[in-house]
Short mmCIF file of C-alpha atoms in Angstrom, two decimals:
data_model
loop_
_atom_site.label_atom_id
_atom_site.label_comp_id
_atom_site.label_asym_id
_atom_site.label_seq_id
_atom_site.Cartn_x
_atom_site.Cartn_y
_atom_site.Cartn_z
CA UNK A 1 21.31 -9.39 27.98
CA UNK A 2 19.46 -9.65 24.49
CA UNK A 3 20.56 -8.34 21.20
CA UNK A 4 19.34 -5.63 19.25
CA UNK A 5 18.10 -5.64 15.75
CA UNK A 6 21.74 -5.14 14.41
CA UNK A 7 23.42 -7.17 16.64
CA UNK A 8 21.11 -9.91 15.17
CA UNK A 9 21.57 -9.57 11.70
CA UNK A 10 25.44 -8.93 12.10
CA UNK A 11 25.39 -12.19 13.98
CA UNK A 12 23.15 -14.51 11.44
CA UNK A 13 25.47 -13.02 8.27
CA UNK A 14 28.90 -13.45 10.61
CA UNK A 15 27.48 -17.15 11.78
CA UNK A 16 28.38 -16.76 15.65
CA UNK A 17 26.85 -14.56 18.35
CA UNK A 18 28.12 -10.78 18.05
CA UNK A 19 27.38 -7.80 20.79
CA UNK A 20 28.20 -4.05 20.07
CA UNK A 21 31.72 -3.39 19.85
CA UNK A 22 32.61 -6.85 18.42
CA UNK A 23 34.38 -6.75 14.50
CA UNK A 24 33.56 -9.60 12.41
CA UNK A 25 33.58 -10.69 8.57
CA UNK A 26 29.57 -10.93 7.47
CA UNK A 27 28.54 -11.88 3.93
CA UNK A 28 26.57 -9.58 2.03
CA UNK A 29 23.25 -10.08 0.54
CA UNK A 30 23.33 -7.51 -1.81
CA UNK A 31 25.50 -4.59 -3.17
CA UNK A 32 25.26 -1.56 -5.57
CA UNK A 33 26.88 1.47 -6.92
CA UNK A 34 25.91 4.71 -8.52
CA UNK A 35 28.10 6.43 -11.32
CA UNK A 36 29.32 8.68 -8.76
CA UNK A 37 31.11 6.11 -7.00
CA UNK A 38 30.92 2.89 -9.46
CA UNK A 39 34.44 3.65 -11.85
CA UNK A 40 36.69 3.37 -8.67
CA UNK A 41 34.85 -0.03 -7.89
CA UNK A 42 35.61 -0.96 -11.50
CA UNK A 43 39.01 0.20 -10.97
CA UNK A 44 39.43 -1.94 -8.04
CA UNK A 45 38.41 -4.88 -9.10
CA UNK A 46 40.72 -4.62 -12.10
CA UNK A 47 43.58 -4.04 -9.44
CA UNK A 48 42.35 -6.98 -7.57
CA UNK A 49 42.84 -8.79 -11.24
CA UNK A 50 39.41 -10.65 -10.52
CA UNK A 51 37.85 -12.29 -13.74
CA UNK A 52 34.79 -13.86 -11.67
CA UNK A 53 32.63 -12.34 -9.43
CA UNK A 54 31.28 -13.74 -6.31
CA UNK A 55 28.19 -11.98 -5.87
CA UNK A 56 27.28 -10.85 -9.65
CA UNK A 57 23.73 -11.74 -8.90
CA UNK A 58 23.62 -9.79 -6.09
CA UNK A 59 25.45 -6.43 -7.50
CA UNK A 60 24.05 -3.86 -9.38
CA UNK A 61 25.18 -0.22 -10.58
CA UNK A 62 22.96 2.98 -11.21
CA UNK A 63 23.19 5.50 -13.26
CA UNK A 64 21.32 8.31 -11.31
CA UNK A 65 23.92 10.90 -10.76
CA UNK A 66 24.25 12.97 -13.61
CA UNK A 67 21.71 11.12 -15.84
CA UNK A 68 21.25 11.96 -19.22
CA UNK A 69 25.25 12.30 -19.21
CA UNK A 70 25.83 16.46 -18.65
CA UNK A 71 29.36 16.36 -20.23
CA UNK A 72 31.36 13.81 -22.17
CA UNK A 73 33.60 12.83 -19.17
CA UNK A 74 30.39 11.79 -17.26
CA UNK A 75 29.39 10.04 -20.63
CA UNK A 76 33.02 7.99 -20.46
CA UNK A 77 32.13 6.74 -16.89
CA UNK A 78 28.25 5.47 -17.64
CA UNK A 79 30.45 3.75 -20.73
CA UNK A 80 32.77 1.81 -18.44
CA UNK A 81 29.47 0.96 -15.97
CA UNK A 82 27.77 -0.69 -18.79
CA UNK A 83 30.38 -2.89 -20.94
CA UNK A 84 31.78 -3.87 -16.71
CA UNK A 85 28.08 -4.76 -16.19
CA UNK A 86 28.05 -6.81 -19.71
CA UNK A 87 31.52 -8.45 -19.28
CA UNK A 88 30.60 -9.87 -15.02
CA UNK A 89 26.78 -10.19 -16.20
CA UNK A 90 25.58 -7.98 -13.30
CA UNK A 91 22.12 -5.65 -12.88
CA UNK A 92 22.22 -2.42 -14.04
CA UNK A 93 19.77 0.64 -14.17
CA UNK A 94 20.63 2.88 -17.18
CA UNK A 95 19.35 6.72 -17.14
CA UNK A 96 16.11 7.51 -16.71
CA UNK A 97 15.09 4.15 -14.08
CA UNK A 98 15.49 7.11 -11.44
CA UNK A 99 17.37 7.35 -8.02
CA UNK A 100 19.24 4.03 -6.46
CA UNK A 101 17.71 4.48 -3.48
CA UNK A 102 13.79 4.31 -4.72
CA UNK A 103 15.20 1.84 -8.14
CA UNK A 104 17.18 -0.89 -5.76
CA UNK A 105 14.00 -1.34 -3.20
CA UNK A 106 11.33 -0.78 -5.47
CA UNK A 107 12.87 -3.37 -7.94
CA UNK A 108 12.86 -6.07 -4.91
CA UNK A 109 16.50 -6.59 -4.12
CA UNK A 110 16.39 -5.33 -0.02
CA UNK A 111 14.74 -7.76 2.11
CA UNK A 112 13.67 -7.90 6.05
CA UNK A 113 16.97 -9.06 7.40
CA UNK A 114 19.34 -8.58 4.96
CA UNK A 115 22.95 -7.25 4.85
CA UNK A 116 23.28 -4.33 2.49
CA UNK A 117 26.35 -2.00 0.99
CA UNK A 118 25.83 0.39 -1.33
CA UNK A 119 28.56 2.98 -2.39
CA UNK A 120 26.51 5.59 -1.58
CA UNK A 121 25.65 7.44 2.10
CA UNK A 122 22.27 7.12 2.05
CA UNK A 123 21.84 3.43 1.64
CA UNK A 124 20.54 3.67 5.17
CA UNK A 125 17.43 4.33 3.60
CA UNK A 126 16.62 0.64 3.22
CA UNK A 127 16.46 0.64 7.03
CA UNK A 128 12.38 1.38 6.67
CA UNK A 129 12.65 -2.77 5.27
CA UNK A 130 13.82 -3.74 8.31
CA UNK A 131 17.69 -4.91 6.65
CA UNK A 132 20.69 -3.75 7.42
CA UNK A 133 21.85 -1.31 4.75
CA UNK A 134 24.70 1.06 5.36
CA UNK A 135 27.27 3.15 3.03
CA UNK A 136 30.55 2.24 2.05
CA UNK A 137 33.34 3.32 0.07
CA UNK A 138 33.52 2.43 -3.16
CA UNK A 139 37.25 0.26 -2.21
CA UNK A 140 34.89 -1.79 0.34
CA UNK A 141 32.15 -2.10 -2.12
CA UNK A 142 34.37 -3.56 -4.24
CA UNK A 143 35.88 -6.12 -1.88
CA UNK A 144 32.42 -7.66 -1.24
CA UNK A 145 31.67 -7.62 -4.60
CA UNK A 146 35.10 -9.58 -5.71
CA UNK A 147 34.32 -11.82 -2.54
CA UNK A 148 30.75 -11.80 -0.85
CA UNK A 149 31.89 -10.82 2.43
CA UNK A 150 33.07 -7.78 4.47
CA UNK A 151 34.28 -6.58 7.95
CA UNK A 152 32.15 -4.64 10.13
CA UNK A 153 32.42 -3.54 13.46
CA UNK A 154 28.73 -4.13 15.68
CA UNK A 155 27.45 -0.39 16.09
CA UNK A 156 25.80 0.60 19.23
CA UNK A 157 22.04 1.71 19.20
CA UNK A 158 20.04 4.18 19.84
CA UNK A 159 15.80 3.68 20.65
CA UNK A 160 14.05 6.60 19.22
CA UNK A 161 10.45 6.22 20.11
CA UNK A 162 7.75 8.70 18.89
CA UNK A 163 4.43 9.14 20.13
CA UNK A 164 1.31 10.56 19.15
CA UNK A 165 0.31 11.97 15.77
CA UNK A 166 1.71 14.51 13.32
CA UNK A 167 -0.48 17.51 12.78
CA UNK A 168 -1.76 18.38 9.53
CA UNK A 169 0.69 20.21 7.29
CA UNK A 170 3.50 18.59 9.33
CA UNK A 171 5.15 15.64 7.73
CA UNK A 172 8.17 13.14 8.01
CA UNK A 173 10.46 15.22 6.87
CA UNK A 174 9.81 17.72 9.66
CA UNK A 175 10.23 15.02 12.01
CA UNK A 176 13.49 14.14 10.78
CA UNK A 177 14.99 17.33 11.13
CA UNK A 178 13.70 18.36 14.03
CA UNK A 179 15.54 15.30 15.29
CA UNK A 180 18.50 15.25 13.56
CA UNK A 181 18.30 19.31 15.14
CA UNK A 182 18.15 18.01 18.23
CA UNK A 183 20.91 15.38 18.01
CA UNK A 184 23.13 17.78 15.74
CA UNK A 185 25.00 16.29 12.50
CA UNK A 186 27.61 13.99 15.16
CA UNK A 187 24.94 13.07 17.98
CA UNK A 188 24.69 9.92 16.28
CA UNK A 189 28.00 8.90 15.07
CA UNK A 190 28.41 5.11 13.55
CA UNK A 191 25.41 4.46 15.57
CA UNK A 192 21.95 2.32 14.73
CA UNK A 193 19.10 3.77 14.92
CA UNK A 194 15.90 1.91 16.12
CA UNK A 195 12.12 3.55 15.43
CA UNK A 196 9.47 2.69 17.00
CA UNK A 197 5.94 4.32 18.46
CA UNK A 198 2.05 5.14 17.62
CA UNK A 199 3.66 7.95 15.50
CA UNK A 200 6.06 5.86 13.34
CA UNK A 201 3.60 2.82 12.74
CA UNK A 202 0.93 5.83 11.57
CA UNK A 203 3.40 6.67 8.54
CA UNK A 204 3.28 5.56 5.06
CA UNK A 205 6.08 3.56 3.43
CA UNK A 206 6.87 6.61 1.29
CA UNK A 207 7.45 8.81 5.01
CA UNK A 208 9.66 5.84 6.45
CA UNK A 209 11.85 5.46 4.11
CA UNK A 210 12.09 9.44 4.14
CA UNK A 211 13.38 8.98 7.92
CA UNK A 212 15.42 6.19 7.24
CA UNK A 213 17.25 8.12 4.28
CA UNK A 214 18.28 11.37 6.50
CA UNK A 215 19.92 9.51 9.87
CA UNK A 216 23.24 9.80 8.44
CA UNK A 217 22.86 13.04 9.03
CA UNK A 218 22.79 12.95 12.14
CA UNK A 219 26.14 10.49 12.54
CA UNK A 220 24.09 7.12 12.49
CA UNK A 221 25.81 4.23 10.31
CA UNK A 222 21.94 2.76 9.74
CA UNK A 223 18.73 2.84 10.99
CA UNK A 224 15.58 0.11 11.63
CA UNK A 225 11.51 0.43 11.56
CA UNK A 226 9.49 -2.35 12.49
CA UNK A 227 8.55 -4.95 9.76
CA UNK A 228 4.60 -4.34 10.13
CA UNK A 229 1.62 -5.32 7.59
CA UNK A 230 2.39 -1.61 5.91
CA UNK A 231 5.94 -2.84 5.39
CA UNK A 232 5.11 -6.94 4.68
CA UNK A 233 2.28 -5.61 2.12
CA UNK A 234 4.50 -3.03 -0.02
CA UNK A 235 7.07 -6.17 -0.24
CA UNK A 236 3.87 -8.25 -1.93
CA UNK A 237 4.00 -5.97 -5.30
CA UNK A 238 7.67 -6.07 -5.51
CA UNK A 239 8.93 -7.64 -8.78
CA UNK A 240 11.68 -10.24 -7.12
CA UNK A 241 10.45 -12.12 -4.29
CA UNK A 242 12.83 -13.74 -1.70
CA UNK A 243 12.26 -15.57 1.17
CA UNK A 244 13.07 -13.04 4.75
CA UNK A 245 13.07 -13.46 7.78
CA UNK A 246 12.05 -10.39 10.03
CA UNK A 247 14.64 -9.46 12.98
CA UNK A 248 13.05 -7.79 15.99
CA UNK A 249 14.83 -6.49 19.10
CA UNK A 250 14.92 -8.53 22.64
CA UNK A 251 12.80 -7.02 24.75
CA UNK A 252 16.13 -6.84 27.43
CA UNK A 253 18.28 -5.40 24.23
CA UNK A 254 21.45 -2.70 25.75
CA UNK A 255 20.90 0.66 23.98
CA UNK A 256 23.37 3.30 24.57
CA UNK A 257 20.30 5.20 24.92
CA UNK A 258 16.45 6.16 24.54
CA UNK A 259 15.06 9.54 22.91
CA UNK A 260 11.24 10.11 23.28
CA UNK A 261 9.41 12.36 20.92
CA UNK A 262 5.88 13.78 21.20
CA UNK A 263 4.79 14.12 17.40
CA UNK A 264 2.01 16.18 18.45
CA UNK A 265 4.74 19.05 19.18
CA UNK A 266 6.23 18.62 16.15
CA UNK A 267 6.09 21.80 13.25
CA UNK A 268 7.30 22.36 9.94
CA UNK A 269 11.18 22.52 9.86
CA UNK A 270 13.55 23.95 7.85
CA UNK A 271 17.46 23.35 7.30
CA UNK A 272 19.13 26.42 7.28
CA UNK A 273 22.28 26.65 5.45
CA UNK A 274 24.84 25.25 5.40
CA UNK A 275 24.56 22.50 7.90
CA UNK A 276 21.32 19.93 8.44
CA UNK A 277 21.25 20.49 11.84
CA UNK A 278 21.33 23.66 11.36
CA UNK A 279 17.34 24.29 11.82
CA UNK A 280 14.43 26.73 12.56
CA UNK A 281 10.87 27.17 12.05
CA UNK A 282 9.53 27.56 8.47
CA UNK A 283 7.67 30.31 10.54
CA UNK A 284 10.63 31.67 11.31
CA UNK A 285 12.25 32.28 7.95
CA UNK A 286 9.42 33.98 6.11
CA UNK A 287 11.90 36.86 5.40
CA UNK A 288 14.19 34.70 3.40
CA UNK A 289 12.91 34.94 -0.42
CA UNK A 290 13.63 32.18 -3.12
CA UNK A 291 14.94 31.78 -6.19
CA UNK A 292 14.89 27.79 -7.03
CA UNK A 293 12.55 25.39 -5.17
CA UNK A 294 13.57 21.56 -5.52
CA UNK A 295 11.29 18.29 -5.52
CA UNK A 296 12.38 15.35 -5.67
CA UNK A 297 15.69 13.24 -4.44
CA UNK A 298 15.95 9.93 -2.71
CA UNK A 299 14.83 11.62 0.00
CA UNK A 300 11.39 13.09 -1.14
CA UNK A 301 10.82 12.33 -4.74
CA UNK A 302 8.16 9.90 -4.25
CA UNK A 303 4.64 9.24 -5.20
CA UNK A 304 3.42 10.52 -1.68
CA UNK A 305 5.63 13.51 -1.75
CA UNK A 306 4.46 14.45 -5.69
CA UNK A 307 0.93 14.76 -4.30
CA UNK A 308 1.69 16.20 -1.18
CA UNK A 309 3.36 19.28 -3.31
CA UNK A 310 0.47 18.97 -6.08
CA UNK A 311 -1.88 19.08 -3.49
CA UNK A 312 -0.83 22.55 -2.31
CA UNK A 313 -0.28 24.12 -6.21
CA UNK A 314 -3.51 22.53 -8.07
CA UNK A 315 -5.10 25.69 -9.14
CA UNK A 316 -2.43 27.70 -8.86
CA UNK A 317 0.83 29.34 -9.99
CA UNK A 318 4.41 29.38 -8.67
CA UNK A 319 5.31 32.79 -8.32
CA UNK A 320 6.66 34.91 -10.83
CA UNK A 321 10.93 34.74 -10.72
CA UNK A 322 10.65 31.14 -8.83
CA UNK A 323 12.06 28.37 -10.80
CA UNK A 324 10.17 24.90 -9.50
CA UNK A 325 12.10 21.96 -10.04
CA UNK A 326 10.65 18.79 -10.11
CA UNK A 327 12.30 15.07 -10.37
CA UNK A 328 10.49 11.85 -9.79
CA UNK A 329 12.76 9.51 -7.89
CA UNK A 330 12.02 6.64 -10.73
CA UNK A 331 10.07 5.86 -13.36
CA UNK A 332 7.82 4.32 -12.28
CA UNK A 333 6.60 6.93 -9.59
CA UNK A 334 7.22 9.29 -12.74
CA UNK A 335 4.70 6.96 -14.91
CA UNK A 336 2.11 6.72 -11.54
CA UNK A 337 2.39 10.50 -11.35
CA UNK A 338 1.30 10.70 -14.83
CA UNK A 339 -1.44 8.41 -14.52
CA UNK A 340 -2.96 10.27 -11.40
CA UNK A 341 -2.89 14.06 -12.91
CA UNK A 342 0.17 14.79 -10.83
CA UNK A 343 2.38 15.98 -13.14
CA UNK A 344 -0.29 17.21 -15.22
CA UNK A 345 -0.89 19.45 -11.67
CA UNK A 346 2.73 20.60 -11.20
CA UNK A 347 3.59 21.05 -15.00
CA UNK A 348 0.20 23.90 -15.05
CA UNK A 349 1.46 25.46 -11.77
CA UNK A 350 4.80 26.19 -13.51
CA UNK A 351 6.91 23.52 -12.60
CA UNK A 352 9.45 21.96 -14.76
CA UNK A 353 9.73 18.04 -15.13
CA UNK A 354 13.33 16.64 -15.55
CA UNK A 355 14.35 12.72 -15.97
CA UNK A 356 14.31 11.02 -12.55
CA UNK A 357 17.65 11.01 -10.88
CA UNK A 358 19.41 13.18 -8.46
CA UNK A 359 21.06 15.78 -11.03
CA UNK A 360 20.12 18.95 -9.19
CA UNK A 361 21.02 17.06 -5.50
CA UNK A 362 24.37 16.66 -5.99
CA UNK A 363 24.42 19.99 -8.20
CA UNK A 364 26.00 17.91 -11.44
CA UNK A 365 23.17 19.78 -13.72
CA UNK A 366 19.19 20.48 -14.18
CA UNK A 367 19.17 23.16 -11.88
CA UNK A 368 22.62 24.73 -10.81
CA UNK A 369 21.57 27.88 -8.60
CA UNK A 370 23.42 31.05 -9.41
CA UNK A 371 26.12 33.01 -7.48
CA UNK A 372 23.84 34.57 -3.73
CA UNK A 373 21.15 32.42 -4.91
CA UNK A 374 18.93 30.90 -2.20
CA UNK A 375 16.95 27.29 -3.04
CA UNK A 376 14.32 25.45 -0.70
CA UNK A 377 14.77 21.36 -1.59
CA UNK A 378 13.49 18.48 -0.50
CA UNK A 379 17.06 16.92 -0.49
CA UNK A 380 18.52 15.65 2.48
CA UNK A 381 22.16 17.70 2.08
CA UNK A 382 22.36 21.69 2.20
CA UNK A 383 26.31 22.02 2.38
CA UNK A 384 28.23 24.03 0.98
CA UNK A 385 28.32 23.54 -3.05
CA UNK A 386 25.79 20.54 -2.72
CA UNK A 387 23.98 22.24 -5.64
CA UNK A 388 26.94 22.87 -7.58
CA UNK A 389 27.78 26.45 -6.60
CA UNK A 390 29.46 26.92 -3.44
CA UNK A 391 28.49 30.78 -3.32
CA UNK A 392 24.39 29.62 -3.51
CA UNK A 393 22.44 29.19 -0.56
CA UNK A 394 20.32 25.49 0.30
CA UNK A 395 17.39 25.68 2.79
CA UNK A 396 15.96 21.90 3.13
CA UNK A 397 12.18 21.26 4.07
CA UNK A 398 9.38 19.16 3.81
CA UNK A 399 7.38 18.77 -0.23
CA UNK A 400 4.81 20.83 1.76
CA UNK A 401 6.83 23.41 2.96
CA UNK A 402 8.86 23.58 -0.93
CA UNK A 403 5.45 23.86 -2.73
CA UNK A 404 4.34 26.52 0.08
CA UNK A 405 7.66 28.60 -1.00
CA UNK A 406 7.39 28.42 -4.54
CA UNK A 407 4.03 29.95 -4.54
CA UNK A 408 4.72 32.78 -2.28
CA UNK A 409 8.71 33.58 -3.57
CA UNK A 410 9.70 33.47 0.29
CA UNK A 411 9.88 30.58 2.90
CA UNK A 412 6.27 29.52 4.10
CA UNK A 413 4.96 27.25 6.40
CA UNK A 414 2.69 25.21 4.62
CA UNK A 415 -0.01 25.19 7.18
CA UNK A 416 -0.68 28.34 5.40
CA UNK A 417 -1.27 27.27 1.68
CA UNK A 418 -2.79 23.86 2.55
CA UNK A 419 -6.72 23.90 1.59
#
C-alpha cells in the first residue's frame, strides 16, 4: 500500500519507512514560540542546563500575545524572550511584526515538506505549504530546540475532498465550520487532514491557510493542501528561500476515511457559543444583537480578509453601540492595507485599528467584552473566557459575515450587505 503525505514526510525526517501507527524520533526543520508559551521553554532549557543550541537557526519566538505588554508581568516575560534570544542568537519578532502564524510563513521559514513545531495549537496552519506543522507543548518544544529532534507517533488521515464552487458571499471560513460542524470538535482527533478538489484549488492562499488554521478544531493534529502554482508562486516573494521538495500522496495511500463536500451547498456559518462545532446559519441568528465585532487573528486577519470586510463597510457606518475591532495579522498586511485604502475604509466606517497581534483572541487586552456581552469574531476559538470574560458571549464567522453584523447591531448574513 502507498503512503500518505504524512507518512512521507515523517519517514524522510525519521530516515526509514514509517506507516500510521508507527512512533519514531524525526528531526525538526524548524521551531517557534509565542510569549504565551515561550518562558516555560526558557525554563526548560535552563533545567536541561543546555549552553548551546542545536537548532538556533531554526528557532524563533513571537511576541504576539499580549503585544504592546498590557501589564508589567507580561512586560517581565517579553524581557526574558529577548535577552534568551540575544544570549542562543536565535530569531525573534518583537511587538508589532503581528501574529506567529502569518510572521513565521510570511517571513519564509515553512517550506513544502518540512517538519514543523510550534508551541502554539494552531501551527497546523502551515499545512496550506504543504509541511508538516503541528502544536506542541512548550516541554516538547523545548526538547527539539536543545536537540533537533522529537518523537512522534504517524497519525492516521483523513481525505476531505470538495467540489464545486463557493457562492458569492460564502467564504473559507464558512467552509471550515460547516465542516468542523459536521465532524464535531473530536471527529478528527490526532488525525491528518488531506484537501483536495475543484473547490480547494479555486481558493486563494489567504482562504487556505484560513482552513488549515481551524482543523484542530475539529481533533486533527495537522492538515495538507496540494503544493500548486498558487502555493509555489506565493513561496517566490518570500524573503528566505530554501530548497523543498513537494510530498504528494500515493495514489493507493490507506485513509481511515473519505468526506466529500459539495461547495455549491455551502452558506454562511456561524459558531455559536461556546463550542466551534457548535454551528447554525448566520440566517438563523438574526435575533442575536452585538455588542463587539472582531477582525483579525491568525485565522482571518489577512490582506484578503481586510478587503473582504472593507468591501462590505466602504460608504458606510458600523452601527451606533457596536464596537468594530480591527487587527492586521502583521505588519506588513497592516502596511499593504494602508497602501490600498483599506484601513483608510474601515477607520471611516468606525472601526478601530490596534497593533497586529492576537490581544483581543486570547482576551489578554484591546477589546475585553463586558459581563452578558455578545461578540461576532473572526477567531477560530469561542470558548468559554477566550475573550477574557468568561460571563461574555463569542459567535465566530466569516470577515463577511463580522462586517455584515457590525453594520446592522445583530447577526447578518452577508449575502445581504454585499453590493
Amino acid at each position: 500500500m502507498g503512503k500518505t503525505v504524512v507518512e512521507k514526510i515523517l519517514s524522510e525526517h525519521a530516515g526509514k519507512s514509517l506507516t500510521a501507527g508507527d512512533f519514531a524520533v524525526c528531526k525538526v526543520d524548524f521551531c517557534f514560540g509565542q510569549d504565551g508559551t515561550s518562558a516555560i521553554i526558557i525554563d526548560r532549557i535552563a533545567e536541561l542546563g543546555i549552553k548551546k543550541l542545536a537548532a538556533a537557526n531554526k528557532f524563533c519566538m513571537v511576541i504576539d500575545h499580549s503585544a504592546p505588554s498590557p501589564k508589567q508581568e507580561v512586560s517581565a516575560i517579553h524581557n526574558r524572550m529577548r535577552a534568551f534570544s540575544g544570549e542562543f542568537d536565535t530569531g525573534l519578532y518583537d511587538i508589532g511584526c503581528g501574529v506567529c502564524h502569518q510572521v513565521i510563513p510570511e517571513s519564509g521559514h515553512v517550506y513544502p515538506g518540512e517538519l514543523v513545531l510550534g508551541a502554539d495549537s494552531h501551527t497546523c496552519t502551515y499545512g496550506a505549504l504543504g509541511a508538516f506543522a503541528s502544536g506542541v507543548g512548550s516541554t516538547d518544544l523545548a526538547i527539539a530546540l536543545a536537540g533537533g529532534k522529537n518523537w512522534f507517533k504517524v497519525p492516521e488521515t483523513i481525505k476531505i475532498i470538495v467540489d464545486g464552487r463557493l457562492p458569492k458571499g460564502v467564504f473559507a471560513k464558512d467552509l471550515i465550520l460547516h465542516i468542523i460542524g459536521d465532524f464535531t470538535s473530536s471527529g478528527a482527533t490526532y488525525q491528518a487532514i488531506e484537501f483536495y478538489g475543484s473547490a480547494i484549488g479555486a481558493l486563494s492562499m489567504d482562504a487556505r491557510f484560513t482552513i488549515c488554521n481551524m482543523v484542530v478544531e475539529m481533533g486533527a493534529k495537522c492538515a495538507f493542501m496540494p503544493v500548486d502554482k498558487k502555493a509555489r508562486d506565493w513561496l517566490k516573494k518570500r524573503p528566505i528561500k530554501k530548497k523543498y521538495r513537494i510530498q504528494k500522496a500515493d495514489s493507493d495511500a490507506g485513509y481511515r476515511s473519505v468526506k466529500h463536500y459539495d461547495a455549491d451547498k455551502i452558506r454562511p456559518t456561524v459558531s455559536k457559543p461556546h463550542a466551534v462545532d457548535n454551528t447554525a446559519l448566520a440566517g438563523e441568528l438574526s435575533g442575536v444583537g452585538i455588542n463587539e465585532a472582531y477582525i483579525g487573528t491568525c485565522t482571518n486577519g489577512r490582506l484578503e480578509d481586510l478587503k473582504i470586510a472593507a468591501d462590505i463597510l466602504k460608504g458606510r457606518k458600523v452601527k451606533d453601540g457596536v464596537r468594530l475591532i480591527v487587527a492586521p495579522a502583521s505588519k506588513n498586511i497592516f502596511l499593504e492595507a494602508l497602501k490600498t485604502g483599506i484601513i483608510d475604509t474601515l477607520v471611516k466606517a468606525g472601526a478601530v485599528i490596534v497593533a497586529p497581534g492576537c490581544g483581543p483572541c486570547v482576551g489578554t487586552h484591546n477589546g475585553v467584552p463586558a459581563d452578558g456581552e455578545s461578540v461576532i469574531s473572526c477567531a477560530n476559538r469561542n470558548f468559554k473566557g477566550r475573550m477574557g470574560n468568561p460571563k461574555a458571549f463569542i459567535y465566530l464567522a466569516s470577515p463577511a459575515t463580522v462586517a455584515a453584523s457590525a453594520l446592522t447591531g445583530h447577526i447578518t448574513d452577508p449575502r445581504k450587505e454585499m453590493r
